[in-house]
Short mmCIF file of C-alpha atoms and ligand atoms in Angstrom, two decimals:
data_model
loop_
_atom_site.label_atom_id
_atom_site.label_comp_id
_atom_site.label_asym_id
_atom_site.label_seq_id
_atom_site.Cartn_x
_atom_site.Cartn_y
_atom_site.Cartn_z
CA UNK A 1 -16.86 35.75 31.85
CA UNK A 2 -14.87 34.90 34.70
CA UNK A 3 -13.15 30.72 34.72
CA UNK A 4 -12.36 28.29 37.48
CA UNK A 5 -10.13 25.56 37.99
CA UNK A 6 -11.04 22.13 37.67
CA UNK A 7 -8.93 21.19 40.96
CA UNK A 8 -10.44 24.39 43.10
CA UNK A 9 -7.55 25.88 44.19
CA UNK A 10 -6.67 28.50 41.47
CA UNK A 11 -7.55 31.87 41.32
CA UNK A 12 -10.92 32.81 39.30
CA UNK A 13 -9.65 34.34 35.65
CA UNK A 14 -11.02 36.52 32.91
CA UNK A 15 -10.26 35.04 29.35
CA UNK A 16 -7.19 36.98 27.93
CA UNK A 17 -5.35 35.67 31.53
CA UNK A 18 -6.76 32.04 31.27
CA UNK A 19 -5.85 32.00 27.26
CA UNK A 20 -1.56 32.97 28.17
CA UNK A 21 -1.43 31.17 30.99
CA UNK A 22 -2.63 27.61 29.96
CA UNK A 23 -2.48 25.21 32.73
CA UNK A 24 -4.05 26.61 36.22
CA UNK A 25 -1.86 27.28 38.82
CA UNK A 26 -3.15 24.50 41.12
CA UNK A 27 -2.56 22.01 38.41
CA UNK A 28 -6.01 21.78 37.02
CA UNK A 29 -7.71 22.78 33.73
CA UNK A 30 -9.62 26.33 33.49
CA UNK A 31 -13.63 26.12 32.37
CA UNK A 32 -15.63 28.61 32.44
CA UNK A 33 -17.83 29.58 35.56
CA UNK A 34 -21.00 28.97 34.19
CA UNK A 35 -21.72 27.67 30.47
CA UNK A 36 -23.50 30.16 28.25
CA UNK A 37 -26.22 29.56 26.03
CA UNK A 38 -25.95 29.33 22.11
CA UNK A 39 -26.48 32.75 20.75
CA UNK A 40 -29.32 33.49 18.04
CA UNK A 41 -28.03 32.95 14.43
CA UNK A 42 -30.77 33.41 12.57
CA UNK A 43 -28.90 35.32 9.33
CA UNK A 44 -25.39 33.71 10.53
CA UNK A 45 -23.60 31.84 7.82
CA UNK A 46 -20.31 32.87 7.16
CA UNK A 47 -18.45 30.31 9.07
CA UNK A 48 -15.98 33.09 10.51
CA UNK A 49 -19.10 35.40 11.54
CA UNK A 50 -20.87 31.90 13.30
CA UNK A 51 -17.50 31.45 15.40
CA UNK A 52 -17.32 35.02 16.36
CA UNK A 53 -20.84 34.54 17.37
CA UNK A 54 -20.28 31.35 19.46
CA UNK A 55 -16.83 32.19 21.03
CA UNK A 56 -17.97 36.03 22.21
CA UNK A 57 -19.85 34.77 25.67
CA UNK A 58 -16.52 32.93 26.32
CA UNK A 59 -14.38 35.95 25.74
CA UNK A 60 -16.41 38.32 27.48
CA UNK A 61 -15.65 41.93 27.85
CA UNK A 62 -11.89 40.90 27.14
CA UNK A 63 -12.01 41.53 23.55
CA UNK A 64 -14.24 43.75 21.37
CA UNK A 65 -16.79 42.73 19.45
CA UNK A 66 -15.30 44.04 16.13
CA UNK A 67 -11.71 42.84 16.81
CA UNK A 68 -12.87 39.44 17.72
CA UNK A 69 -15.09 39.31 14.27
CA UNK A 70 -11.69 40.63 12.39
CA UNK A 71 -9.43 37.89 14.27
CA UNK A 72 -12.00 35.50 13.04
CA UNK A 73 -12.34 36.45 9.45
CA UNK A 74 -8.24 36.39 9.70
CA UNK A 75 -7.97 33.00 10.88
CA UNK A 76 -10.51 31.31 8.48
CA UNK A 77 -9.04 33.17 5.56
CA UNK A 78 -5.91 31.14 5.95
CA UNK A 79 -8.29 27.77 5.11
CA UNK A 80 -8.32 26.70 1.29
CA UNK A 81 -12.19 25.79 1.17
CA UNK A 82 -14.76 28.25 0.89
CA UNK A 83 -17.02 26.83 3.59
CA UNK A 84 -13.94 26.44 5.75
CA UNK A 85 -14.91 23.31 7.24
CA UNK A 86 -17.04 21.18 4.67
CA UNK A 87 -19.92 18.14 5.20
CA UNK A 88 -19.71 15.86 2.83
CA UNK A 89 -21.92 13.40 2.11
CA UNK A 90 -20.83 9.64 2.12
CA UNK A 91 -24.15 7.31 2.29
CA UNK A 92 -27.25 8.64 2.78
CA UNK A 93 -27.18 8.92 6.67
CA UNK A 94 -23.21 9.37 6.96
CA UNK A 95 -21.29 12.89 6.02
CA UNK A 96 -17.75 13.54 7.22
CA UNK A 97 -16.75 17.01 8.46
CA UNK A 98 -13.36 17.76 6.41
CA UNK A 99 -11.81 20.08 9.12
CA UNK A 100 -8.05 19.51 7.70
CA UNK A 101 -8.25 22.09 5.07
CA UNK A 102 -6.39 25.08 7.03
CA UNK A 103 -2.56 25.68 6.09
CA UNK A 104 -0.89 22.59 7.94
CA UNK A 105 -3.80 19.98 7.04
CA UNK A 106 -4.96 18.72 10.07
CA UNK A 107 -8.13 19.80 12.49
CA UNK A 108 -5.90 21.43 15.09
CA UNK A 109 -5.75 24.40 12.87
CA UNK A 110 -9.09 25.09 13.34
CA UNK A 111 -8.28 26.35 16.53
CA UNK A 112 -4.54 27.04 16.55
CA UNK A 113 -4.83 29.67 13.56
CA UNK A 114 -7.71 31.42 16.18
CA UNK A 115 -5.71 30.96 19.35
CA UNK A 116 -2.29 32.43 17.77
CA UNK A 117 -4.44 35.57 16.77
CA UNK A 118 -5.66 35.73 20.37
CA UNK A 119 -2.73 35.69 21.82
CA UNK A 120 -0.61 38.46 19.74
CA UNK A 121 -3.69 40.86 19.91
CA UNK A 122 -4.13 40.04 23.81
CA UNK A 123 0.45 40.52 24.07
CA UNK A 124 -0.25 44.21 22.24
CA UNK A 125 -2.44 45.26 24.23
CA UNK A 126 -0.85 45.09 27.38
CA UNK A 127 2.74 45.24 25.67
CA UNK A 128 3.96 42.15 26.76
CA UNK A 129 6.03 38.98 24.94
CA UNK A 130 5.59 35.61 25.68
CA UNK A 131 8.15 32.32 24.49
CA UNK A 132 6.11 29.56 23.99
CA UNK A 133 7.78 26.39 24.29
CA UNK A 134 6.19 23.05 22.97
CA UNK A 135 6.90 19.02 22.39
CA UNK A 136 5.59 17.52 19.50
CA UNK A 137 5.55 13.96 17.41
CA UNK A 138 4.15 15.41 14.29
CA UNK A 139 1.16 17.33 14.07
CA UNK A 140 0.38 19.84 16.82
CA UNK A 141 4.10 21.55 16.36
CA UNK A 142 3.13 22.61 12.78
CA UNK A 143 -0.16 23.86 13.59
CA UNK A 144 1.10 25.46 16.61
CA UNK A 145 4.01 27.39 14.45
CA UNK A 146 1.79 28.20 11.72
CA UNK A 147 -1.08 29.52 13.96
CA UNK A 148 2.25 31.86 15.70
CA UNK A 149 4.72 32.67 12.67
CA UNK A 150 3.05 35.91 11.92
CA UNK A 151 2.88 37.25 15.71
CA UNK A 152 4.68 39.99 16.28
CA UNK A 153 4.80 39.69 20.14
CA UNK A 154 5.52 35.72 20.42
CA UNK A 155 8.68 33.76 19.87
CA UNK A 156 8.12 29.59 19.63
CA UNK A 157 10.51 27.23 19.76
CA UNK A 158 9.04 23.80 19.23
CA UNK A 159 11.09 20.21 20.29
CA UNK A 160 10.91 17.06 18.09
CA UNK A 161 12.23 13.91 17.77
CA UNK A 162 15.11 13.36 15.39
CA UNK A 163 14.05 11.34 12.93
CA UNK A 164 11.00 9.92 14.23
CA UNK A 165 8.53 12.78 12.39
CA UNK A 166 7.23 11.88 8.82
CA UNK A 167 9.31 13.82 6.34
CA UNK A 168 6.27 15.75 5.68
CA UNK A 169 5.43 16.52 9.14
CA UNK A 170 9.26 17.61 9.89
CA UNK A 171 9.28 20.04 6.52
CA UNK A 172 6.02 21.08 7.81
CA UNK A 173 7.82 22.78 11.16
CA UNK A 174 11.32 23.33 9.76
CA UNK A 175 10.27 25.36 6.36
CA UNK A 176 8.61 27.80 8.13
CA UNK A 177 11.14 31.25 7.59
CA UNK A 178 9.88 33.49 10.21
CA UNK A 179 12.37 35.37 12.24
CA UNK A 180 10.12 34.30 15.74
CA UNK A 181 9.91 30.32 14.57
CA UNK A 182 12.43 28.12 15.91
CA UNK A 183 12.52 24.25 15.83
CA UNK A 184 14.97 21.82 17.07
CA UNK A 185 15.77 17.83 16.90
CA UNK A 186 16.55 16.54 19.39
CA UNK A 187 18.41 13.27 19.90
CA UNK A 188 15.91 11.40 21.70
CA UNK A 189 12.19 10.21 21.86
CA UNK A 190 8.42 12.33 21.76
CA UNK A 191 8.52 11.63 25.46
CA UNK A 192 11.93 12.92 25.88
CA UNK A 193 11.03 16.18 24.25
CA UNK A 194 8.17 16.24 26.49
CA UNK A 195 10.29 15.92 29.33
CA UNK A 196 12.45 18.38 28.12
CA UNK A 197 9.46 21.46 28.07
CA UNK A 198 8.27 20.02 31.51
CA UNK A 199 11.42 20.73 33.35
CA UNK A 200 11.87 24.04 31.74
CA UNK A 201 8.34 24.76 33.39
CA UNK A 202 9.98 23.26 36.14
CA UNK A 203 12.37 25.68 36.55
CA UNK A 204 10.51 28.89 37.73
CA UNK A 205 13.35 31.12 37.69
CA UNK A 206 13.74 30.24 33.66
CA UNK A 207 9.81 30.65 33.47
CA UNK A 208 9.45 33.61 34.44
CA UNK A 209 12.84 35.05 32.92
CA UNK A 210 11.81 33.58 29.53
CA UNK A 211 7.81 34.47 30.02
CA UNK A 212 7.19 30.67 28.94
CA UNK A 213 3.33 29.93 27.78
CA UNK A 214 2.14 27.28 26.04
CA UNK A 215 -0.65 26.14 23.32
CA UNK A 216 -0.55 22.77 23.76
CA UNK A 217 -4.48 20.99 24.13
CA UNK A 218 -5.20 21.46 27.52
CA UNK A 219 -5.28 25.21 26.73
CA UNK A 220 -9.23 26.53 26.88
CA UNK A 221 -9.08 28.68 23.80
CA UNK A 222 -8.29 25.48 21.79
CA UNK A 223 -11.46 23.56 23.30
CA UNK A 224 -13.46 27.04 22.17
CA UNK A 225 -12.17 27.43 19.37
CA UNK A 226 -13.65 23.79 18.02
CA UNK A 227 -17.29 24.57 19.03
CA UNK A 228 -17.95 26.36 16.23
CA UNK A 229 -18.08 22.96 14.27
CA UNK A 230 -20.40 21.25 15.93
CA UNK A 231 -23.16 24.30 15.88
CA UNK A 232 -22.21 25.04 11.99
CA UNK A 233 -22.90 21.05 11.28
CA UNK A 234 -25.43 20.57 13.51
CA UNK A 235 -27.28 23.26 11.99
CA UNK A 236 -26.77 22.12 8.31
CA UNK A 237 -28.64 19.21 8.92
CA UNK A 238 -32.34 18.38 9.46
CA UNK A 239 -31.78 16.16 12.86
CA UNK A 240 -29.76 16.28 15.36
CA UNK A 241 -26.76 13.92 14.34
CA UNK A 242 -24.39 11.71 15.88
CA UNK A 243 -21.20 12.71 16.16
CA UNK A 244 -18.27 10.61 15.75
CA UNK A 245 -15.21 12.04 17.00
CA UNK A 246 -11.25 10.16 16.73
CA UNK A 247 -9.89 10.76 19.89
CA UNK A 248 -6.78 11.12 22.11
CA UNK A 249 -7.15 13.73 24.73
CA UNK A 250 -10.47 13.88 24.55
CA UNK A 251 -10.32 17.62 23.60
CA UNK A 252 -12.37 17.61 20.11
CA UNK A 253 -14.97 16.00 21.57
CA UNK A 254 -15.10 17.89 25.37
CA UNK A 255 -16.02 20.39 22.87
CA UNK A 256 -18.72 18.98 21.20
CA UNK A 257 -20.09 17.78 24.63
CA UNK A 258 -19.80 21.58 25.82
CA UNK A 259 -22.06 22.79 21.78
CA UNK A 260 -24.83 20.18 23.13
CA UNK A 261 -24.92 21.80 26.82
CA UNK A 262 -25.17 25.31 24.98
CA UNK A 263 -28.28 23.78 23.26
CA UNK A 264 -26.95 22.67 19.83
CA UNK A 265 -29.24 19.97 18.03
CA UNK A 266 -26.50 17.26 18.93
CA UNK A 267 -27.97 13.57 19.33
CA UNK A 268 -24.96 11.90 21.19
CA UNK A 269 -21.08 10.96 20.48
CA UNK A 270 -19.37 7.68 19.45
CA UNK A 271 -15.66 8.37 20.41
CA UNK A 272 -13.25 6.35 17.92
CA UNK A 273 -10.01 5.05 19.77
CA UNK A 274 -7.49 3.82 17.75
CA UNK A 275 -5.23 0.97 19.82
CA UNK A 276 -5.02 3.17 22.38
CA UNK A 277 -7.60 3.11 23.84
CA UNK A 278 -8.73 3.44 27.49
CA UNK A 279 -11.24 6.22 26.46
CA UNK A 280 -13.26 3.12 24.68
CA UNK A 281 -12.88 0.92 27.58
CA UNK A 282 -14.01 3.64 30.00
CA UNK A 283 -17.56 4.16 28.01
CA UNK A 284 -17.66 0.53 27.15
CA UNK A 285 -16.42 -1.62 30.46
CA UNK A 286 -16.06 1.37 33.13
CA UNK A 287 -12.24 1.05 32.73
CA UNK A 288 -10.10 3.81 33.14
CA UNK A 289 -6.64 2.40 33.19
CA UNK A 290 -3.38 3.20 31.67
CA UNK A 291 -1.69 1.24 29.66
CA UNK A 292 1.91 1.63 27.74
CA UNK A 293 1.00 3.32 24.92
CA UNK A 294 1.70 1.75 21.48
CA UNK A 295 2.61 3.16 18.31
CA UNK A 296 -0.10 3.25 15.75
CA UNK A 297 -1.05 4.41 12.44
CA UNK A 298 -2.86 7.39 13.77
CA UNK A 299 -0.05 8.79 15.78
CA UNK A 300 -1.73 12.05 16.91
CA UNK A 301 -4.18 9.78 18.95
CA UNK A 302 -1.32 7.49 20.66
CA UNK A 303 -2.40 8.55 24.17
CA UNK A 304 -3.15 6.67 27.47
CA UNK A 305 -3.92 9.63 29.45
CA UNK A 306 -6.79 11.84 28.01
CA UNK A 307 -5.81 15.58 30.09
CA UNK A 308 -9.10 17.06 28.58
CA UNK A 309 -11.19 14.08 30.34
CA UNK A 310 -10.35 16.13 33.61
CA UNK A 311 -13.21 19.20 32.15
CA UNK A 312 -16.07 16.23 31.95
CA UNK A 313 -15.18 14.86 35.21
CA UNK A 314 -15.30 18.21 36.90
CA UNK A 315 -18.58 18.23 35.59
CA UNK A 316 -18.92 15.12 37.06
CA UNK A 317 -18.10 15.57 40.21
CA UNK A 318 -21.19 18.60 40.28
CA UNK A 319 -18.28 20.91 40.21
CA UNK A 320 -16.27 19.92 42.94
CA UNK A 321 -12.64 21.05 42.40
CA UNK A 322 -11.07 18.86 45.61
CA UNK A 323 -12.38 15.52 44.88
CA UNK A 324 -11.60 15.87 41.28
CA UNK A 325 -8.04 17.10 42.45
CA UNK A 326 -8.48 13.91 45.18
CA UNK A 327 -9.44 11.37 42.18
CA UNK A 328 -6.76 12.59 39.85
CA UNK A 329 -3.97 12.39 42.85
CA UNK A 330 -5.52 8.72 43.31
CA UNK A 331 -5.20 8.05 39.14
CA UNK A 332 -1.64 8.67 38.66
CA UNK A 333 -0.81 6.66 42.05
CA UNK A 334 -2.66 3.75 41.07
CA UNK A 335 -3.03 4.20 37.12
CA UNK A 336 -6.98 3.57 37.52
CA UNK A 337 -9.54 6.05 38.02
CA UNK A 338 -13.13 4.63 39.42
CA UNK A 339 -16.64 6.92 38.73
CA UNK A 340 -20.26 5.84 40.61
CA UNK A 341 -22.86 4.43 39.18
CA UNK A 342 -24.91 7.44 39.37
CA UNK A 343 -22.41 9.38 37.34
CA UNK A 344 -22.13 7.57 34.94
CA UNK A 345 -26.21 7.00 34.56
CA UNK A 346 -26.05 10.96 34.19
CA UNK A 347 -23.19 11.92 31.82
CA UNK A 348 -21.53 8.69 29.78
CA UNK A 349 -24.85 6.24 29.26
CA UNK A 350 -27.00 8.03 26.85
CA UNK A 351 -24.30 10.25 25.65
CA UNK A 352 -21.14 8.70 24.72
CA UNK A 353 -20.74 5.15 23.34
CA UNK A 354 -17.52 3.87 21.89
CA UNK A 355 -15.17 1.86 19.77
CA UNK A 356 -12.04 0.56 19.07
CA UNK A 357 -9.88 0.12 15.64
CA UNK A 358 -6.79 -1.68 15.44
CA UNK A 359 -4.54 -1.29 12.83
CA UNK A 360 -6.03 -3.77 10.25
CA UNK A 361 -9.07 -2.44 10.50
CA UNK A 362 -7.67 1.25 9.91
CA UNK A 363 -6.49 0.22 6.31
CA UNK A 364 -9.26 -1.89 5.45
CA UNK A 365 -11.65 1.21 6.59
CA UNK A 366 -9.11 3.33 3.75
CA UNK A 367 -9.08 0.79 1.41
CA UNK A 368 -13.24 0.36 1.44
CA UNK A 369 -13.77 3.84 1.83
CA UNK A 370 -12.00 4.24 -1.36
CA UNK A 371 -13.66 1.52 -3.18
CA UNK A 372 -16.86 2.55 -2.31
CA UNK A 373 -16.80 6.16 -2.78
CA UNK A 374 -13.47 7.28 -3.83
CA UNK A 375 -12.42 9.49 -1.53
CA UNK A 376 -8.88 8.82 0.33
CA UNK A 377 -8.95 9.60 4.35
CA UNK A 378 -6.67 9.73 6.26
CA UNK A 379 -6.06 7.13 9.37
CA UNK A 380 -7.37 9.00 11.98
CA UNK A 381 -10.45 9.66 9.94
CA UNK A 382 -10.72 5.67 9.33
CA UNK A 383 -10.96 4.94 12.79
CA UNK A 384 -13.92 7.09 13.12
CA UNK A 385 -15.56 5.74 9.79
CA UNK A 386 -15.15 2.46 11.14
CA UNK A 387 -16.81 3.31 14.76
CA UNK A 388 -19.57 4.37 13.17
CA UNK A 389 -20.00 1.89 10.80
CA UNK A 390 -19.44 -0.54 13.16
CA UNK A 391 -22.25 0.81 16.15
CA UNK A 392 -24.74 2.75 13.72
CA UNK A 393 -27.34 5.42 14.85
CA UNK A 394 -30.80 6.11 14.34
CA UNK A 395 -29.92 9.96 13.58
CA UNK A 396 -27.76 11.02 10.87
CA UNK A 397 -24.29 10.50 11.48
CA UNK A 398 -21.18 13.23 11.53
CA UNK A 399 -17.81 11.51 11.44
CA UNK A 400 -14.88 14.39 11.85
CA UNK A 401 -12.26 14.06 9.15
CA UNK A 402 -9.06 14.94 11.24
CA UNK A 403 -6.35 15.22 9.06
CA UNK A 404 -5.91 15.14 4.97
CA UNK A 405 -4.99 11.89 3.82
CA UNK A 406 -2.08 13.27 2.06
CA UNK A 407 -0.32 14.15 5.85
CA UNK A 408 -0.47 10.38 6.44
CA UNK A 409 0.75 8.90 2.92
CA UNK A 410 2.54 5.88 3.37
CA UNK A 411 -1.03 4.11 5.15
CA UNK A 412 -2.96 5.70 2.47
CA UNK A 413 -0.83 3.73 -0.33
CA UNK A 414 -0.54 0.98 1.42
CA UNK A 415 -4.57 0.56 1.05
CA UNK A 416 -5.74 2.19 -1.50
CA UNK A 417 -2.47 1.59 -4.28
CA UNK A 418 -2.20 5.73 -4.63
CA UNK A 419 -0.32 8.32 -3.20
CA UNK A 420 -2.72 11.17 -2.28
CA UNK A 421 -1.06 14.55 -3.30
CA UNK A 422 -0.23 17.09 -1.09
CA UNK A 423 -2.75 20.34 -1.76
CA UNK A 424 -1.01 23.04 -4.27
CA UNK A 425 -0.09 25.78 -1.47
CA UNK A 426 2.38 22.53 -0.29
CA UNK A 427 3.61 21.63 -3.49
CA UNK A 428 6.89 22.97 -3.29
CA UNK A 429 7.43 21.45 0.22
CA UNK A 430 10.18 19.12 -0.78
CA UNK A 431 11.78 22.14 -2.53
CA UNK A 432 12.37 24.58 0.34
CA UNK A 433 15.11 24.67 2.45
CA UNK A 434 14.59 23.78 6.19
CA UNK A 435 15.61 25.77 9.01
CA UNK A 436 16.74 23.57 12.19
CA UNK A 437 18.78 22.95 15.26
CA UNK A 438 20.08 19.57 16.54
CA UNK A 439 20.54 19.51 19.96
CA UNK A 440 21.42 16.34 22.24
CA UNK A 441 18.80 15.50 25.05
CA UNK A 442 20.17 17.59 27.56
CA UNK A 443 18.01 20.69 29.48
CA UNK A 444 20.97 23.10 29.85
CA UNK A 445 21.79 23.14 26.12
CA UNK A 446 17.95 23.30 25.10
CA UNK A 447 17.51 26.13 28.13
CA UNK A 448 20.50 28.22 26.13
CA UNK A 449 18.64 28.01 23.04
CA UNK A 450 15.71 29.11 24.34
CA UNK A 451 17.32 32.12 26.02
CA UNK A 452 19.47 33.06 22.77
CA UNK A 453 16.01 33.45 20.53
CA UNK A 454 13.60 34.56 23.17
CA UNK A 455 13.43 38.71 22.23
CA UNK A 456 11.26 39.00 25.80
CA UNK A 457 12.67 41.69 27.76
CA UNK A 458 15.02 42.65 24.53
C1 PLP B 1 -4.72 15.73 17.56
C2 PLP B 1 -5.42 14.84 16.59
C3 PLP B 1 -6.46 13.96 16.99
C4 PLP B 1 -6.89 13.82 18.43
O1 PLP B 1 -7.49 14.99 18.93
P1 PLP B 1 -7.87 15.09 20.49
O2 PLP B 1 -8.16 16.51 20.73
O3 PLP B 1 -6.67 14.60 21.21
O4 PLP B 1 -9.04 14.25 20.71
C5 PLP B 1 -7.08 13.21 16.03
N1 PLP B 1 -6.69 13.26 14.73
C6 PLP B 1 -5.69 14.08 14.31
C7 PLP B 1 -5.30 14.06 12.89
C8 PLP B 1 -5.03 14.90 15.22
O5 PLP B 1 -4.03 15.70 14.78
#
């Protein structure tokens, strides 16, 4: 399986070089060449034998058959519910997808406890390190260091920003007692982190010196990885559902977009934006444009610029990597990006509709949710509930439960009256000691960390 650039200008890659090096060198986002069809799975169940299944096309000749089966079983053993990713039923044409049972409680471990597999197998073999370097505001940096802490050929050192995590969020990163896991606070803001891991990819001397890589969600694997879902709940049921998918960077549901084009029994999508939202306004209105993005319940979907948008519009565009490199330039000049008609007649009407949640109606979604059936979710989950509530289908709906209502506790009280608890393997959470730097916003300082616990070339 050989992958191109979005933007046209990068060289073609085979998987294990696409999955280290992230981003394309042109700027643009690797896809595969050409998308393969679903294999049979007649037999299939075991959700770790169904994603070795799905993800093998993808990885091509890169990684054997049995190793990639074994990586599998390894990653899914680390979830806490048999079925790995559970459909449960709500009403009688409404299930939710709990993908938040894996070790940090949110869906990105579905494919970060996959991806950090991939990599260390993919470093062994051709005896190499990597330092991954990362910027989060809560939950990708604890997925990302949980899916790494066991690599032997990885160190990560993940940014955040002093006191602006949730508690459990920040003990999430900073109990982790692995000697390749290294976290720091900085004194600043998410997007002063961000800055912070940008310039230090900046810096190609450091890059290269340092072997910096990255896992954040533009990275293919990821959008692979979460597949599997779709065909696993797609299959369960007896039509082909609805999805409904909370949303940010569009990644989790680019992948459920790419399980219907592999032939999956998928109806359509409703994406869920919280009040961030030009993702709703773009299927709704045909308006792309940022906005400043405002802080929300659902923090892990506070974006204005949805990176993983690029793969559909690629698609888009029939494939054409210089005007999607052209329309992109044009986007961040002038903050709006325009589609045709005729593009939007083939790929968004039909396939994606849309809606938006504010606040308010996040907690009454929790707090009716609860009365009705008494399950807690969690506010990214609510946003979805309420989307689909709110525009229906005539198939059976599948709303994806993002995160455990117990990583998000403070909206979850605040609707229901109850704290949810935290599952038993994070029961001691608030006993263990934490493991931390604090550093002030400042490159050079966060560069000399980085080279004191980076063992690449040691
Ligand atoms: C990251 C995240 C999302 C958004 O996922 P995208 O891939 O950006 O669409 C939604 N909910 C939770 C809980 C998340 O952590």
């Amino acid at each position: 399986m050989r992958y191109v650039s979005t933007r046209g200008a990068a060289p073609e890659l085979g998987f294990a070089d696409v999955l280290l090096a992230g981003l394309a060198g042109d700027g643009g986002l690797y896809v595969p060449a050409a998308t393969p069809a679903l294999p049979g799975l007649t037999g299939v169940h075991d959700y770790a034998d169904v994603a070795a299944a799905v993800v093998a096309p993808f990885v091509g000749d890169d990684i054997d058959a049995d190793t990639l089966t074994r990586l599998c079983h390894e990653a899914y053993a680390t979830f806490r519910h048999p079925a790995v990713v559970p459909l449960v039923q709500i009403d009688d044409r409404h299930w939710l997808l709990e993908l938040f049972h894996g070790p940090t409680l949110a869906f990105k471990d579905v494919a970060l406890q996959l991806v950090g597999r991939l990599f260390d197998h993919v470093l062994a073999e051709r005896s190499e390190r990597v330092t991954i370097v990362g910027a989060t505001s809560g939950d990708t940096g604890s997925a990302a260091i949980d899916g790494v802490k066991g690599c032997r050929n990885v160190d990560i050192v993940i940014l955040y920003p002093a006191g602006r995590t949730s508690e459990v969020q920040r003990r999430q990163m900073t109990t982790v007692d692995s000697p390749n896991v290294h976290t720091v606070a900085i004194d600043g803001t998410f997007d002063d982190c961000q800055d912070l891991v940008k310039a230090m990819f900046g810096d190609a001397a450091f890059r290269s010196e340092m072997r910096l890589s990255a896992v954040n969600s533009i990275n293919w694997a990821r959008v692979m990885a979460q597949i599997v879902y779709y065909v696993t709940a797609s299959r369960a049921l007896a039509e082909a559902p609805t999805f409904c998918v909370p949303t940010g960077n569009f990644g989790n549901v680019l992948s459920g977009w790419i399980a219907r084009e592999m032939g999956a029994p998928i109806s359509d999508f409703i994406v869920a934006s919280n009040e961030n939202d030009i993702l709703t306004r773009f299927i709704n209105d045909n308006d792309m444009s940022t906005r400043e993005v405002v802080p929300t319940l659902s923090p892990s979907m506070d974006i204005q610029v949805s990176s993983n948008f690029e793969r559909l519009l690629f698609e888009m565009n029939d494939r054409d990597g210089g005007l999607t490199a052209e329309q992109l330039e044009r986007f961040r000049a002038v903050g709006r990006l325009d589609v045709e008609a005729d593009q939007r007649a083939e790929f968004i009407d039909g396939s994606f509709r849309a809606a938006r949640c504010d606040d308010d109606q996040t907690i009454a979604e929790i707090r009716r949710m609860h009365a009705e059936t008494g399950l807690s979710i969690d506010p990214h989950t609510a946003t979805g509930v309420a989307a689909a509530r709110r525009l229906g289908s005539d198939r059976p709906i599948v709303t994806l439960a993002t995160a455990h209502p117990a990583k998000f506790p403070d909206a979850v009280r605040d609707a229901t009256g109850r704290q949810p608890a935290l599952p038993e393997h994070l029961a001691d959470l608030f006993d263990l000691d934490e493991h931390t730097v604090a550093l002030p916003n400042d490159l050079a300082a966060v560069q000399s960390l980085v080279r004191s616990v980076s063992r690449v070339g040691a």
